CSV table of C-alpha atoms in Angstrom, one decimal:
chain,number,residue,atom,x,y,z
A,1,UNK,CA,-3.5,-10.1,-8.4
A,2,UNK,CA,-0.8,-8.1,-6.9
A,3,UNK,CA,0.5,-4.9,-8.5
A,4,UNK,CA,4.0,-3.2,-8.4
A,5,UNK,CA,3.1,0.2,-7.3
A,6,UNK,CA,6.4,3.0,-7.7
A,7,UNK,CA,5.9,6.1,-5.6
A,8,UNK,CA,6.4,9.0,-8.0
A,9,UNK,CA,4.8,11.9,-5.7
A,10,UNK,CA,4.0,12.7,-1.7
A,11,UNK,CA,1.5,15.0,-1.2
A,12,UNK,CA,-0.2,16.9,1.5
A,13,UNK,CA,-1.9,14.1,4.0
A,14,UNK,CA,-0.4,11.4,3.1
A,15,UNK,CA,-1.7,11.2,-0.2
A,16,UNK,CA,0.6,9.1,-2.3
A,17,UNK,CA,0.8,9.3,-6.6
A,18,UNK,CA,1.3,5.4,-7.5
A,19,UNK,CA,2.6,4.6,-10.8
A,20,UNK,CA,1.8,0.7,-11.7
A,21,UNK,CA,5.1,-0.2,-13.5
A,22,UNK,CA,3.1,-2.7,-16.2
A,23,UNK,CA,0.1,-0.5,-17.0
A,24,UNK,CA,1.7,3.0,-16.6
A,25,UNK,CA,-1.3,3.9,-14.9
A,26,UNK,CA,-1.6,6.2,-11.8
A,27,UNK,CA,-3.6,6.1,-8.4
A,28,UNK,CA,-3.4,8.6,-5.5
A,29,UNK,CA,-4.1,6.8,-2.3
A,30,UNK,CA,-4.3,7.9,1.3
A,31,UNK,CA,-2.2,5.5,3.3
A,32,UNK,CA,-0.7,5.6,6.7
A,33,UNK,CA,2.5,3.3,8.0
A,34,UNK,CA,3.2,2.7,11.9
A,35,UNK,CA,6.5,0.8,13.2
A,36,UNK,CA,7.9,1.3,9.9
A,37,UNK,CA,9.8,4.4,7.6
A,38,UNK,CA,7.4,6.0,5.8
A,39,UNK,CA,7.8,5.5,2.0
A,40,UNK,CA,9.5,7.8,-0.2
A,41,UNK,CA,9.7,8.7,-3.8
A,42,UNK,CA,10.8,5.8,-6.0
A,43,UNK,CA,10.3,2.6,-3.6
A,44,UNK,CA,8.1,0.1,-4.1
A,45,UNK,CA,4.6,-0.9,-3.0
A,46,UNK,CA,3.1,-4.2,-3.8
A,47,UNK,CA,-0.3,-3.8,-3.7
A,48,UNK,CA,-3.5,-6.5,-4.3
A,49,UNK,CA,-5.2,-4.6,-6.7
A,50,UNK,CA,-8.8,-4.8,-5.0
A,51,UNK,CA,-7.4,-2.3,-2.5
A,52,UNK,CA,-7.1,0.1,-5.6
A,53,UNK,CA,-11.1,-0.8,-6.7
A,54,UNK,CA,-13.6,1.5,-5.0
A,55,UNK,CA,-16.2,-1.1,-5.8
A,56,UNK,CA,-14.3,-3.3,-3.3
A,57,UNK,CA,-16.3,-3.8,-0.1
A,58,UNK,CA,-13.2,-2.9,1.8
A,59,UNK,CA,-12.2,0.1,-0.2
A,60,UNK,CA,-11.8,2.9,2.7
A,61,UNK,CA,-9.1,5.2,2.9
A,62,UNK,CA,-6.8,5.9,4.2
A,63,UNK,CA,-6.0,2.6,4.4
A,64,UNK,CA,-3.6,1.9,7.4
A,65,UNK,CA,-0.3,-0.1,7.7
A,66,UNK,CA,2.0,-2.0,10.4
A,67,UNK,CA,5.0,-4.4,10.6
A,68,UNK,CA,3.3,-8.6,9.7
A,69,UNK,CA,4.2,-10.9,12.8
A,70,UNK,CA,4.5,-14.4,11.8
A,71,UNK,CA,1.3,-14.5,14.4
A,72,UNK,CA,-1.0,-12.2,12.9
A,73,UNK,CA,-4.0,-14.3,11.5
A,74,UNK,CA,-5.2,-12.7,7.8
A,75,UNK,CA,-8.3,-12.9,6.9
A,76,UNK,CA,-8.2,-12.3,3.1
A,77,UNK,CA,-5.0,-11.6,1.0
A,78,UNK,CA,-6.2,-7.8,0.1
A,79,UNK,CA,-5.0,-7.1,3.8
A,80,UNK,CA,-1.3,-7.8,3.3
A,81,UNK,CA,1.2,-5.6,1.1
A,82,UNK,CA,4.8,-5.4,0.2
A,83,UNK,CA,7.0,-2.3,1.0
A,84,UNK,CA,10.7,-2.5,-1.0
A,85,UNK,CA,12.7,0.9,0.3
A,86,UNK,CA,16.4,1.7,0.5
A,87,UNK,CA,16.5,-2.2,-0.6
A,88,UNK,CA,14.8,-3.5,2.2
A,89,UNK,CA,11.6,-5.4,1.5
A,90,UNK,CA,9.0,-5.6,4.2
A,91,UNK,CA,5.9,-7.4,4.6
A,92,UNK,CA,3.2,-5.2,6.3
A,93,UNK,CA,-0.8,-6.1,7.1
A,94,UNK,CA,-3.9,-3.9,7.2
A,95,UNK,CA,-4.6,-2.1,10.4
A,96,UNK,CA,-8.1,-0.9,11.3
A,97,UNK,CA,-9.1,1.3,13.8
């Protein structure tokens, strides 16, 4: 299930305070974005909410981010997120490495 994640604080390192708009609840990630703006206050994540569940196999942080080409193969949904800034909405995959 995907969660609508609002950026309500930047801290050092790239830590970033997620509120989920349904829940009110918070999270503080580490995440990193390449060959797109980083994220400020108030835009949008869209996050699958494994990727928030340290009992997830693939929990790690900081969890990496870069532009989704139409030929990128996925191999489970976790690894693709949504990024809505300055009203521009992106699609961006999981990078490892």
């Amino acid at each position: 299930m995907d969660l609508n994640l609002k950026i309500t604080q930047l801290k050092p390192y790239n830590q970033y305070v997620l509120l989920e708009t349904k829940s009110q609840k918070t999270y503080t990630l580490v995440l990193e974005f390449y060959g797109v703006e980083k994220p400020k206050i108030n835009d949008i994540l869209v996050l699958n909410e494994k990727l928030l569940d340290p009992k997830f196999q693939d929990y790690c942080q900081p969890y990496a981010f870069a532009p989704f080409e139409k030929s990128d193969k996925i191999g489970d949904e976790s690894e693709l997120i949504g990024l809505v800034c300055k009203g521009k909405k992106y699609i961006l995959k999981r990078i490892f490495g």
